[in-house]
Amino acid sequence: MIICPKSMEYPRGNQCQRLQSQVVKKSNNENERPQYLLVKALASRGRLDAVTQQMGYHPQYLDSFLKMQHYLLHMDGPLPFDCRHYIAIMAAARHQCWYLVNLHSFHFLRVGGDPQWLRGLECVPARLRNLNEINKILAHRPWLINRLHIENLLKIREQCWSLAELVHAVVLLAHYHALASFVFGCAQEERTDGRSVLKPSVVGSQCFCDAANGNSNQEILRINRNRSLDSCVELESLRERIHRIHLENENRDERSREHTRLTPPSSMQEREEDLASDIIVAADFSCYVQDPEFGYQDFARRDEEQTQIFRIQDYSWEDHGFSLVNRLYSDIGLLLDEKLRSVDSLQNCNMAKRQGCEASVFKRGIWNYIHCMFGIRYDDYDYAEVNHLLERTLKVYIKTVTCYPEKTNPEMFQQFWKQFKHSEKVHVNLLILEARTQVELLYALRAITQYMI
């Protein structure tokens, strides 16, 4: 598996590019597998981002996650690269996830995106702006999406989408809505003065190239993983510096500022500062969000005449969704399915043992509870088991992270079901991520199927 193409820029320069040729095959030793994945992630990014740090507790899942996300963002597909990152921004903004908005604003500019787009939806092509409606619905009440929403996007004359492009966009939206839940659920964001920021970590001084050369052990990797500087922290610092400069030079001639912005940078640091200065124009989420009052509503309060329960026997991922998405967006179905199966195969027996049940029974209880909150039901499941398996505090945590993650705070992660180890809490959040992704994909793909029929 290759994490990134050779042409990709490396934040740490040529020194860390050595890792790409050194990390070429998987270790057969399970004890070395976490080290292998972390070093390989560093080979592509020059740092370990917050998501990779948390998923690193479950290397098997991290492997499939990185493959799917890399394919979704960087490999051949129906959508241009800048549009992919902008859709990720739109999806993350629905849940006020500053970490993901910052991260993909940065990458949007790196792939040549128009800085004006970062001023908000009013500055993007109508074609992208038209995606806002299903972004809103999928993020909060996916049961409302129907054939007409799909038809509106596919039938608008000059701004129409193709089926393949729409499927690519839907997968991006579902992925980043769920990933926002994971970021908040793992306490990777905290609120400061009404604003979400990534929890900072201590900057490490050692380059990970030494680890790849065998000059380090797994303990050093573990320490450095906790010290790695996340790109969002970089951008936050750069934004503050640029903002101070703007205040000090507010009377400077506009032409001079534009000339400075367009001057080719002499170093990677200057390039990143230049990108950060473009990102600063989007100081809040409102520019990416229309109808901000629209949010999650309990499915039980639905209008019975308009919305029916989604019975998994009528439209399932295995029998319907997988084949449709894989046909319209080649191979993404395989990668999504591999990611889904990898989380299903994770073993955390202690969680289930505390409840006196098998691991599969405990995980199915969490999975079906999440699906039930969005109106998806399994006829062969006794939902009375949910109350038996899941304590009230755990259910409150799962519902908050799944349905309105922006209301999650770091204290919730520390306090929910204190018997959990950190890795077990991350496991629960991986289940939430996958269950929510599948919820959105099932509703969207069923609407697409209805349109096609």
CSV table of C-alpha atoms in Angstrom, one decimal:
chain,number,residue,atom,x,y,z
A,1,MET,CA,0.0,0.0,0.0
A,2,ILE,CA,1.3,3.5,-0.9
A,3,ILE,CA,0.0,6.3,1.2
A,4,CYS,CA,0.8,9.1,-1.2
A,5,PRO,CA,2.0,9.7,-4.8
A,6,LYS,CA,5.7,10.5,-5.4
A,7,SER,CA,4.8,14.0,-6.6
A,8,MET,CA,3.3,15.0,-3.2
A,9,GLU,CA,5.2,17.7,-1.2
A,10,TYR,CA,6.8,16.6,2.0
A,11,PRO,CA,6.5,19.1,4.9
A,12,ARG,CA,9.9,18.1,6.3
A,13,GLY,CA,11.7,18.3,3.0
A,14,ASN,CA,14.1,15.8,1.4
A,15,GLN,CA,15.3,14.3,4.7
A,16,CYS,CA,12.1,12.5,5.4
A,17,GLN,CA,11.6,11.5,1.8
A,18,ARG,CA,14.1,8.7,2.5
A,19,LEU,CA,11.3,6.9,4.4
A,20,GLN,CA,9.3,6.3,1.2
A,21,SER,CA,11.9,4.0,-0.2
A,22,GLN,CA,12.8,2.4,3.1
A,23,VAL,CA,9.3,1.4,4.2
A,24,VAL,CA,8.4,-0.9,1.3
A,25,LYS,CA,6.8,-4.0,2.8
A,26,LYS,CA,4.8,-5.1,5.8
A,27,SER,CA,6.4,-6.7,8.7
A,28,ASN,CA,5.3,-10.3,9.4
A,29,ASN,CA,5.8,-9.6,13.1
A,30,GLU,CA,2.5,-8.4,14.7
A,31,ASN,CA,4.5,-6.6,17.4
A,32,GLU,CA,6.1,-4.5,14.7
A,33,ARG,CA,2.9,-3.7,12.8
A,34,PRO,CA,2.0,-0.6,14.7
A,35,GLN,CA,5.5,0.8,14.2
A,36,TYR,CA,5.3,0.0,10.5
A,37,LEU,CA,2.0,1.8,10.0
A,38,LEU,CA,3.1,4.9,12.0
A,39,VAL,CA,6.4,5.2,10.1
A,40,LYS,CA,4.6,4.7,6.8
A,41,ALA,CA,2.1,7.5,7.7
A,42,LEU,CA,5.1,9.7,8.5
A,43,ALA,CA,6.6,8.9,5.2
A,44,SER,CA,3.6,10.4,3.4
A,45,ARG,CA,3.0,13.4,5.8
A,46,GLY,CA,6.2,14.2,7.7
A,47,ARG,CA,4.0,14.1,10.9
A,48,LEU,CA,1.4,12.1,12.6
A,49,ASP,CA,-2.0,13.8,12.6
A,50,ALA,CA,-4.4,13.5,15.5
A,51,VAL,CA,-6.6,11.0,13.8
A,52,THR,CA,-3.7,8.7,12.9
A,53,GLN,CA,-2.5,8.9,16.5
A,54,GLN,CA,-5.8,7.7,17.9
A,55,MET,CA,-6.4,5.0,15.3
A,56,GLY,CA,-2.9,3.8,15.9
A,57,TYR,CA,-4.3,1.9,18.9
A,58,HIS,CA,-5.9,-0.4,16.3
A,59,PRO,CA,-3.4,-0.9,13.5
A,60,GLN,CA,-5.5,-3.3,11.5
A,61,TYR,CA,-8.2,-0.7,11.2
A,62,LEU,CA,-5.7,2.2,10.6
A,63,ASP,CA,-4.3,0.3,7.6
A,64,SER,CA,-7.7,0.0,5.9
A,65,PHE,CA,-8.7,3.5,6.8
A,66,LEU,CA,-5.5,5.1,5.3
A,67,LYS,CA,-5.9,3.1,2.1
A,68,MET,CA,-9.6,4.1,1.7
A,69,GLN,CA,-9.0,7.8,2.5
A,70,HIS,CA,-5.9,8.0,0.2
A,71,TYR,CA,-7.9,6.5,-2.7
A,72,LEU,CA,-10.8,8.9,-2.0
A,73,LEU,CA,-8.7,12.0,-2.0
A,74,HIS,CA,-5.6,11.4,-4.1
A,75,MET,CA,-6.2,8.6,-6.7
A,76,ASP,CA,-8.1,8.8,-10.0
A,77,GLY,CA,-11.8,9.5,-9.6
A,78,PRO,CA,-14.7,11.4,-11.1
A,79,LEU,CA,-14.1,14.6,-9.1
A,80,PRO,CA,-11.1,17.1,-9.4
A,81,PHE,CA,-8.8,17.2,-6.4
A,82,ASP,CA,-9.7,20.7,-5.3
A,83,CYS,CA,-13.4,19.8,-5.3
A,84,ARG,CA,-12.7,16.7,-3.1
A,85,HIS,CA,-11.1,18.8,-0.4
A,86,TYR,CA,-13.7,21.5,-0.6
A,87,ILE,CA,-16.5,18.9,-0.2
A,88,ALA,CA,-14.6,17.7,2.9
A,89,ILE,CA,-14.6,21.3,4.2
A,90,MET,CA,-18.3,21.6,3.6
A,91,ALA,CA,-19.0,18.3,5.4
A,92,ALA,CA,-16.8,19.1,8.4
A,93,ALA,CA,-18.3,22.6,8.8
A,94,ARG,CA,-21.8,21.2,9.3
A,95,HIS,CA,-20.5,19.8,12.6
A,96,GLN,CA,-18.2,22.8,13.4
A,97,CYS,CA,-15.1,20.6,13.2
A,98,TRP,CA,-12.3,23.2,13.1
A,99,TYR,CA,-9.6,20.5,12.9
A,100,LEU,CA,-10.9,19.0,9.6
A,101,VAL,CA,-11.9,22.4,8.1
A,102,ASN,CA,-8.4,23.7,8.7
A,103,LEU,CA,-6.7,20.6,7.5
A,104,HIS,CA,-8.6,20.4,4.2
A,105,SER,CA,-8.4,24.2,3.6
A,106,PHE,CA,-4.6,23.7,3.7
A,107,HIS,CA,-4.7,20.8,1.3
A,108,PHE,CA,-7.2,22.5,-0.9
A,109,LEU,CA,-4.7,25.3,-1.5
A,110,ARG,CA,-1.9,22.8,-2.0
A,111,VAL,CA,-3.6,21.1,-4.9
A,112,GLY,CA,-4.2,24.5,-6.6
A,113,GLY,CA,-7.6,25.4,-5.3
A,114,ASP,CA,-8.9,29.0,-5.8
A,115,PRO,CA,-8.3,30.9,-2.5
A,116,GLN,CA,-11.5,32.8,-3.1
A,117,TRP,CA,-13.5,29.7,-2.5
A,118,LEU,CA,-12.4,29.7,1.1
A,119,ARG,CA,-14.4,32.9,1.6
A,120,GLY,CA,-17.5,30.8,1.6
A,121,LEU,CA,-20.2,29.1,-0.4
A,122,GLU,CA,-21.1,32.3,-2.1
A,123,CYS,CA,-17.8,32.3,-3.9
A,124,VAL,CA,-17.8,28.8,-5.2
A,125,PRO,CA,-19.4,27.6,-8.5
A,126,ALA,CA,-23.1,27.0,-8.4
A,127,ARG,CA,-22.5,23.3,-9.0
A,128,LEU,CA,-20.7,22.9,-5.7
A,129,ARG,CA,-23.1,25.2,-3.9
A,130,ASN,CA,-26.0,23.0,-5.1
A,131,LEU,CA,-24.5,20.1,-3.1
A,132,ASN,CA,-25.3,22.0,0.1
A,133,GLU,CA,-28.8,20.6,0.5
A,134,ILE,CA,-27.9,16.9,0.6
A,135,ASN,CA,-24.8,17.8,2.7
A,136,LYS,CA,-27.2,19.3,5.3
A,137,ILE,CA,-29.7,16.4,5.1
A,138,LEU,CA,-27.1,13.6,5.3
A,139,ALA,CA,-25.3,15.3,8.2
A,140,HIS,CA,-28.4,15.6,10.4
A,141,ARG,CA,-31.5,13.8,9.1
A,142,PRO,CA,-30.5,11.4,6.4
A,143,TRP,CA,-33.9,9.7,6.3
A,144,LEU,CA,-35.2,12.8,4.5
A,145,ILE,CA,-33.1,12.3,1.4
A,146,ASN,CA,-35.1,11.0,-1.6
A,147,ARG,CA,-35.2,10.6,-5.3
A,148,LEU,CA,-36.0,14.2,-6.0
A,149,HIS,CA,-32.8,15.5,-4.3
A,150,ILE,CA,-30.8,13.3,-6.6
A,151,GLU,CA,-32.8,14.3,-9.6
A,152,ASN,CA,-32.3,18.0,-8.9
A,153,LEU,CA,-28.5,17.6,-8.9
A,154,LEU,CA,-28.5,15.4,-12.0
A,155,LYS,CA,-30.9,17.4,-14.1
A,156,ILE,CA,-29.8,21.0,-13.7
A,157,ARG,CA,-28.6,22.0,-17.1
A,158,GLU,CA,-25.2,23.7,-17.1
A,159,GLN,CA,-24.5,22.8,-13.5
A,160,CYS,CA,-25.5,19.1,-13.6
A,161,TRP,CA,-23.6,16.3,-11.9
A,162,SER,CA,-22.9,12.9,-13.4
A,163,LEU,CA,-23.9,9.8,-11.4
A,164,ALA,CA,-20.3,8.9,-10.9
A,165,GLU,CA,-19.4,12.4,-9.6
A,166,LEU,CA,-22.4,12.4,-7.3
A,167,VAL,CA,-21.5,9.0,-5.8
A,168,HIS,CA,-17.9,10.3,-5.2
A,169,ALA,CA,-19.4,13.4,-3.5
A,170,VAL,CA,-21.7,11.3,-1.3
A,171,VAL,CA,-18.9,9.1,-0.1
A,172,LEU,CA,-16.9,12.2,0.8
A,173,LEU,CA,-19.8,13.7,2.7
A,174,ALA,CA,-20.5,10.5,4.6
A,175,HIS,CA,-16.9,9.9,5.4
A,176,TYR,CA,-16.2,13.4,6.7
A,177,HIS,CA,-19.5,13.7,8.7
A,178,ALA,CA,-18.5,10.5,10.5
A,179,LEU,CA,-14.9,11.5,10.8
A,180,ALA,CA,-16.0,14.7,12.5
A,181,SER,CA,-17.8,12.5,15.1
A,182,PHE,CA,-14.6,10.5,15.6
A,183,VAL,CA,-12.5,13.7,16.1
A,184,PHE,CA,-14.9,15.1,18.7
A,185,GLY,CA,-15.5,11.6,20.2
A,186,CYS,CA,-11.8,11.1,20.9
A,187,ALA,CA,-11.5,14.4,22.6
A,188,GLN,CA,-9.3,15.9,19.8
A,189,GLU,CA,-11.1,19.2,19.9
A,190,GLU,CA,-11.8,21.6,22.7
A,191,ARG,CA,-13.7,24.9,22.8
A,192,THR,CA,-11.9,28.2,23.5
A,193,ASP,CA,-13.9,31.4,23.5
A,194,GLY,CA,-16.7,29.8,21.5
A,195,ARG,CA,-14.2,28.3,19.0
A,196,SER,CA,-13.1,24.8,18.3
A,197,VAL,CA,-9.3,24.2,18.2
A,198,LEU,CA,-7.2,21.1,18.1
A,199,LYS,CA,-5.8,20.1,21.5
A,200,PRO,CA,-2.1,21.0,21.2
A,201,SER,CA,0.7,18.5,21.8
A,202,VAL,CA,4.3,19.0,22.7
A,203,VAL,CA,6.6,19.4,19.6
A,204,GLY,CA,9.1,16.7,19.3
A,205,SER,CA,12.6,17.4,18.1
A,206,GLN,CA,13.7,14.0,16.7
A,207,CYS,CA,13.1,13.3,13.0
A,208,PHE,CA,11.4,10.0,12.3
A,209,CYS,CA,13.9,9.1,9.6
A,210,ASP,CA,16.1,7.7,12.3
A,211,ALA,CA,13.3,5.3,13.3
A,212,ALA,CA,13.1,4.0,9.8
A,213,ASN,CA,16.8,3.3,9.7
A,214,GLY,CA,16.5,1.1,12.8
A,215,ASN,CA,18.0,3.7,15.1
A,216,SER,CA,14.9,3.7,17.3
A,217,ASN,CA,12.7,1.3,19.0
A,218,GLN,CA,8.9,1.1,19.5
A,219,GLU,CA,9.1,3.1,22.7
A,220,ILE,CA,10.7,6.0,21.0
A,221,LEU,CA,8.1,5.8,18.3
A,222,ARG,CA,5.4,5.9,21.0
A,223,ILE,CA,6.9,8.9,22.6
A,224,ASN,CA,7.4,10.8,19.4
A,225,ARG,CA,3.9,9.9,18.2
A,226,ASN,CA,2.5,11.7,21.3
A,227,ARG,CA,4.8,14.6,20.5
A,228,SER,CA,4.1,15.0,16.8
A,229,LEU,CA,3.0,18.4,15.6
A,230,ASP,CA,-0.3,18.2,13.9
A,231,SER,CA,-0.9,20.3,10.8
A,232,CYS,CA,-3.9,22.0,12.4
A,233,VAL,CA,-1.7,23.3,15.2
A,234,GLU,CA,0.7,24.6,12.6
A,235,LEU,CA,-2.1,26.4,10.9
A,236,GLU,CA,-3.5,27.8,14.1
A,237,SER,CA,-0.1,29.3,15.0
A,238,LEU,CA,0.4,30.6,11.4
A,239,ARG,CA,-3.0,32.1,11.4
A,240,GLU,CA,-2.4,34.1,14.6
A,241,ARG,CA,0.9,35.3,13.3
A,242,ILE,CA,-0.5,36.4,9.9
A,243,HIS,CA,-3.4,38.1,11.7
A,244,ARG,CA,-1.0,40.1,13.8
A,245,ILE,CA,0.8,41.2,10.7
A,246,HIS,CA,-2.4,42.2,9.1
A,247,LEU,CA,-3.3,44.4,12.1
A,248,GLU,CA,0.1,46.0,12.1
A,249,ASN,CA,-0.1,46.8,8.4
A,250,GLU,CA,-3.8,47.5,8.0
A,251,ASN,CA,-3.0,50.7,6.1
A,252,ARG,CA,-0.6,49.1,3.7
A,253,ASP,CA,-1.5,49.5,0.0
A,254,GLU,CA,-3.7,46.6,-1.3
A,255,ARG,CA,-1.5,46.2,-4.3
A,256,SER,CA,1.6,45.7,-2.2
A,257,ARG,CA,-0.2,43.0,-0.2
A,258,GLU,CA,-1.2,41.2,-3.3
A,259,HIS,CA,2.3,41.3,-4.7
A,260,THR,CA,3.6,39.8,-1.4
A,261,ARG,CA,1.1,37.0,-1.5
A,262,LEU,CA,1.9,36.1,-5.1
A,263,THR,CA,5.7,36.2,-4.7
A,264,PRO,CA,7.1,32.7,-5.0
A,265,PRO,CA,8.2,31.4,-1.5
A,266,SER,CA,11.8,30.7,-0.9
A,267,SER,CA,11.2,27.9,1.6
A,268,MET,CA,8.5,25.5,2.6
A,269,GLN,CA,7.8,27.5,5.8
A,270,GLU,CA,7.1,30.6,3.7
A,271,ARG,CA,4.9,28.5,1.4
A,272,GLU,CA,2.8,27.3,4.4
A,273,GLU,CA,2.6,30.9,5.7
A,274,ASP,CA,1.3,32.0,2.3
A,275,LEU,CA,-1.3,29.3,2.4
A,276,ALA,CA,-2.3,30.1,5.9
A,277,SER,CA,-2.8,33.8,5.0
A,278,ASP,CA,-5.4,32.6,2.4
A,279,ILE,CA,-7.1,30.4,5.0
A,280,ILE,CA,-7.5,33.3,7.4
A,281,VAL,CA,-10.3,34.9,5.4
A,282,ALA,CA,-12.6,32.1,6.6
A,283,ALA,CA,-12.6,32.9,10.3
A,284,ASP,CA,-15.7,31.0,11.2
A,285,PHE,CA,-18.0,28.2,10.0
A,286,SER,CA,-21.0,30.4,8.9
A,287,CYS,CA,-19.5,31.0,5.4
A,288,TYR,CA,-19.6,27.3,4.7
A,289,VAL,CA,-23.0,26.6,6.2
A,290,GLN,CA,-26.4,27.5,5.0
A,291,ASP,CA,-29.4,27.0,7.3
A,292,PRO,CA,-27.3,26.6,10.4
A,293,GLU,CA,-30.4,26.0,12.6
A,294,PHE,CA,-31.1,22.7,10.8
A,295,GLY,CA,-29.9,19.9,13.0
A,296,TYR,CA,-30.5,16.4,14.2
A,297,GLN,CA,-34.1,15.6,15.3
A,298,ASP,CA,-35.1,12.3,17.0
A,299,PHE,CA,-36.4,9.9,14.3
A,300,ALA,CA,-39.3,9.1,16.6
A,301,ARG,CA,-40.6,12.6,16.0
A,302,ARG,CA,-40.8,12.1,12.3
A,303,ASP,CA,-43.9,12.7,10.2
A,304,GLU,CA,-45.3,9.2,9.9
A,305,GLU,CA,-46.9,9.9,6.6
A,306,GLN,CA,-43.7,11.1,4.9
A,307,THR,CA,-41.0,8.9,6.5
A,308,GLN,CA,-41.1,5.2,7.0
A,309,ILE,CA,-38.7,3.0,8.9
A,310,PHE,CA,-35.8,1.8,6.8
A,311,ARG,CA,-35.8,-2.0,7.0
A,312,ILE,CA,-32.3,-3.4,6.4
A,313,GLN,CA,-33.8,-6.4,4.7
A,314,ASP,CA,-35.2,-4.2,2.0
A,315,TYR,CA,-31.9,-2.4,1.2
A,316,SER,CA,-28.6,-3.5,2.7
A,317,TRP,CA,-25.0,-2.7,2.1
A,318,GLU,CA,-24.1,-6.3,1.2
A,319,ASP,CA,-26.9,-6.9,-1.3
A,320,HIS,CA,-27.5,-3.4,-2.8
A,321,GLY,CA,-25.2,-0.5,-1.7
A,322,PHE,CA,-21.8,-2.2,-2.3
A,323,SER,CA,-22.5,-3.2,-5.9
A,324,LEU,CA,-24.0,0.2,-6.8
A,325,VAL,CA,-21.2,2.3,-5.3
A,326,ASN,CA,-18.5,0.0,-6.7
A,327,ARG,CA,-20.0,0.2,-10.2
A,328,LEU,CA,-20.2,4.0,-10.3
A,329,TYR,CA,-16.9,4.7,-8.5
A,330,SER,CA,-14.6,1.9,-9.3
A,331,ASP,CA,-13.0,0.1,-6.3
A,332,ILE,CA,-14.3,2.4,-3.6
A,333,GLY,CA,-16.8,-0.2,-2.6
A,334,LEU,CA,-14.1,-2.7,-2.0
A,335,LEU,CA,-12.1,-0.3,0.2
A,336,LEU,CA,-15.2,0.8,2.1
A,337,ASP,CA,-16.1,-2.8,2.7
A,338,GLU,CA,-12.5,-3.7,3.8
A,339,LYS,CA,-12.7,-0.8,6.3
A,340,LEU,CA,-16.0,-2.0,7.6
A,341,ARG,CA,-14.8,-5.6,8.0
A,342,SER,CA,-11.7,-4.5,9.8
A,343,VAL,CA,-13.6,-2.7,12.5
A,344,ASP,CA,-15.9,-5.7,12.9
A,345,SER,CA,-12.9,-8.0,13.4
A,346,LEU,CA,-11.3,-5.9,16.2
A,347,GLN,CA,-11.2,-7.7,19.5
A,348,ASN,CA,-11.7,-6.0,22.8
A,349,CYS,CA,-12.9,-8.8,24.9
A,350,ASN,CA,-12.8,-6.8,28.2
A,351,MET,CA,-15.6,-4.5,27.1
A,352,ALA,CA,-17.9,-7.5,26.5
A,353,LYS,CA,-16.7,-9.4,29.5
A,354,ARG,CA,-17.8,-6.6,31.8
A,355,GLN,CA,-21.3,-7.0,30.4
A,356,GLY,CA,-21.2,-10.7,30.6
A,357,CYS,CA,-21.5,-11.3,26.8
A,358,GLU,CA,-19.6,-12.1,23.7
A,359,ALA,CA,-17.7,-9.3,21.9
A,360,SER,CA,-19.8,-9.7,18.8
A,361,VAL,CA,-23.0,-9.3,20.8
A,362,PHE,CA,-21.7,-6.1,22.5
A,363,LYS,CA,-20.6,-4.6,19.3
A,364,ARG,CA,-23.8,-5.4,17.5
A,365,GLY,CA,-25.7,-3.7,20.3
A,366,ILE,CA,-23.8,-0.5,19.7
A,367,TRP,CA,-24.1,-0.8,16.0
A,368,ASN,CA,-27.9,-1.4,16.0
A,369,TYR,CA,-28.5,1.3,18.6
A,370,ILE,CA,-26.8,3.9,16.3
A,371,HIS,CA,-28.7,2.7,13.2
A,372,CYS,CA,-32.0,2.8,15.2
A,373,MET,CA,-31.4,6.5,16.0
A,374,PHE,CA,-31.5,7.1,12.3
A,375,GLY,CA,-34.5,5.0,11.6
A,376,ILE,CA,-32.8,1.8,10.3
A,377,ARG,CA,-34.1,-1.4,11.9
A,378,TYR,CA,-33.2,-5.1,11.8
A,379,ASP,CA,-36.2,-7.4,11.9
A,380,ASP,CA,-34.1,-10.2,13.4
A,381,TYR,CA,-32.8,-8.2,16.4
A,382,ASP,CA,-34.4,-7.8,19.8
A,383,TYR,CA,-33.9,-4.2,20.7
A,384,ALA,CA,-34.6,-4.8,24.4
A,385,GLU,CA,-31.0,-6.1,24.4
A,386,VAL,CA,-29.7,-2.5,23.9
A,387,ASN,CA,-30.9,-1.4,27.3
A,388,HIS,CA,-29.3,-4.5,28.8
A,389,LEU,CA,-26.0,-4.2,27.1
A,390,LEU,CA,-25.4,-0.4,27.2
A,391,GLU,CA,-25.5,1.6,30.4
A,392,ARG,CA,-27.3,4.9,30.3
A,393,THR,CA,-24.1,7.0,30.4
A,394,LEU,CA,-22.7,5.1,27.5
A,395,LYS,CA,-25.8,5.5,25.5
A,396,VAL,CA,-25.8,9.3,26.1
A,397,TYR,CA,-22.2,9.5,25.0
A,398,ILE,CA,-22.8,7.4,21.8
A,399,LYS,CA,-25.9,9.5,20.9
A,400,THR,CA,-24.1,12.8,21.4
A,401,VAL,CA,-21.0,11.8,19.4
A,402,THR,CA,-23.1,10.3,16.6
A,403,CYS,CA,-25.9,12.9,16.3
A,404,TYR,CA,-24.5,16.2,17.4
A,405,PRO,CA,-20.7,15.7,17.9
A,406,GLU,CA,-20.1,19.5,18.1
A,407,LYS,CA,-21.7,19.3,21.6
A,408,THR,CA,-19.2,16.8,22.8
A,409,ASN,CA,-16.5,18.0,25.1
A,410,PRO,CA,-13.2,16.4,26.3
A,411,GLU,CA,-14.6,15.7,29.7
A,412,MET,CA,-17.2,13.4,28.2
A,413,PHE,CA,-14.5,11.2,26.7
A,414,GLN,CA,-12.6,11.0,30.0
A,415,GLN,CA,-15.7,10.3,32.1
A,416,PHE,CA,-17.9,7.9,30.0
A,417,TRP,CA,-17.8,4.4,31.3
A,418,LYS,CA,-14.6,4.8,33.3
A,419,GLN,CA,-13.9,1.1,33.2
A,420,PHE,CA,-12.9,1.5,29.6
A,421,LYS,CA,-9.2,1.7,28.7
A,422,HIS,CA,-8.3,4.4,26.2
A,423,SER,CA,-7.9,1.9,23.4
A,424,GLU,CA,-11.4,0.5,24.2
A,425,LYS,CA,-12.9,4.0,24.0
A,426,VAL,CA,-11.2,4.5,20.6
A,427,HIS,CA,-12.7,1.2,19.6
A,428,VAL,CA,-16.2,2.5,20.5
A,429,ASN,CA,-15.5,5.6,18.4
A,430,LEU,CA,-14.5,3.5,15.5
A,431,LEU,CA,-17.8,1.7,15.7
A,432,ILE,CA,-19.6,5.0,15.7
A,433,LEU,CA,-17.6,6.2,12.7
A,434,GLU,CA,-18.4,3.1,10.7
A,435,ALA,CA,-22.0,2.8,11.7
A,436,ARG,CA,-22.7,6.4,10.9
A,437,THR,CA,-20.9,6.2,7.6
A,438,GLN,CA,-23.0,3.3,6.6
A,439,VAL,CA,-26.2,5.0,7.7
A,440,GLU,CA,-25.6,7.9,5.3
A,441,LEU,CA,-24.4,5.7,2.5
A,442,LEU,CA,-27.5,3.5,2.8
A,443,TYR,CA,-30.0,6.4,2.6
A,444,ALA,CA,-28.1,8.2,-0.2
A,445,LEU,CA,-27.5,5.1,-2.3
A,446,ARG,CA,-31.1,4.0,-1.9
A,447,ALA,CA,-32.3,7.4,-3.2
A,448,ILE,CA,-29.9,7.0,-6.1
A,449,THR,CA,-31.2,3.5,-6.8
A,450,GLN,CA,-34.8,4.9,-6.8
A,451,TYR,CA,-33.8,7.6,-9.2
A,452,MET,CA,-32.2,5.1,-11.6
A,453,ILE,CA,-35.2,2.8,-11.5
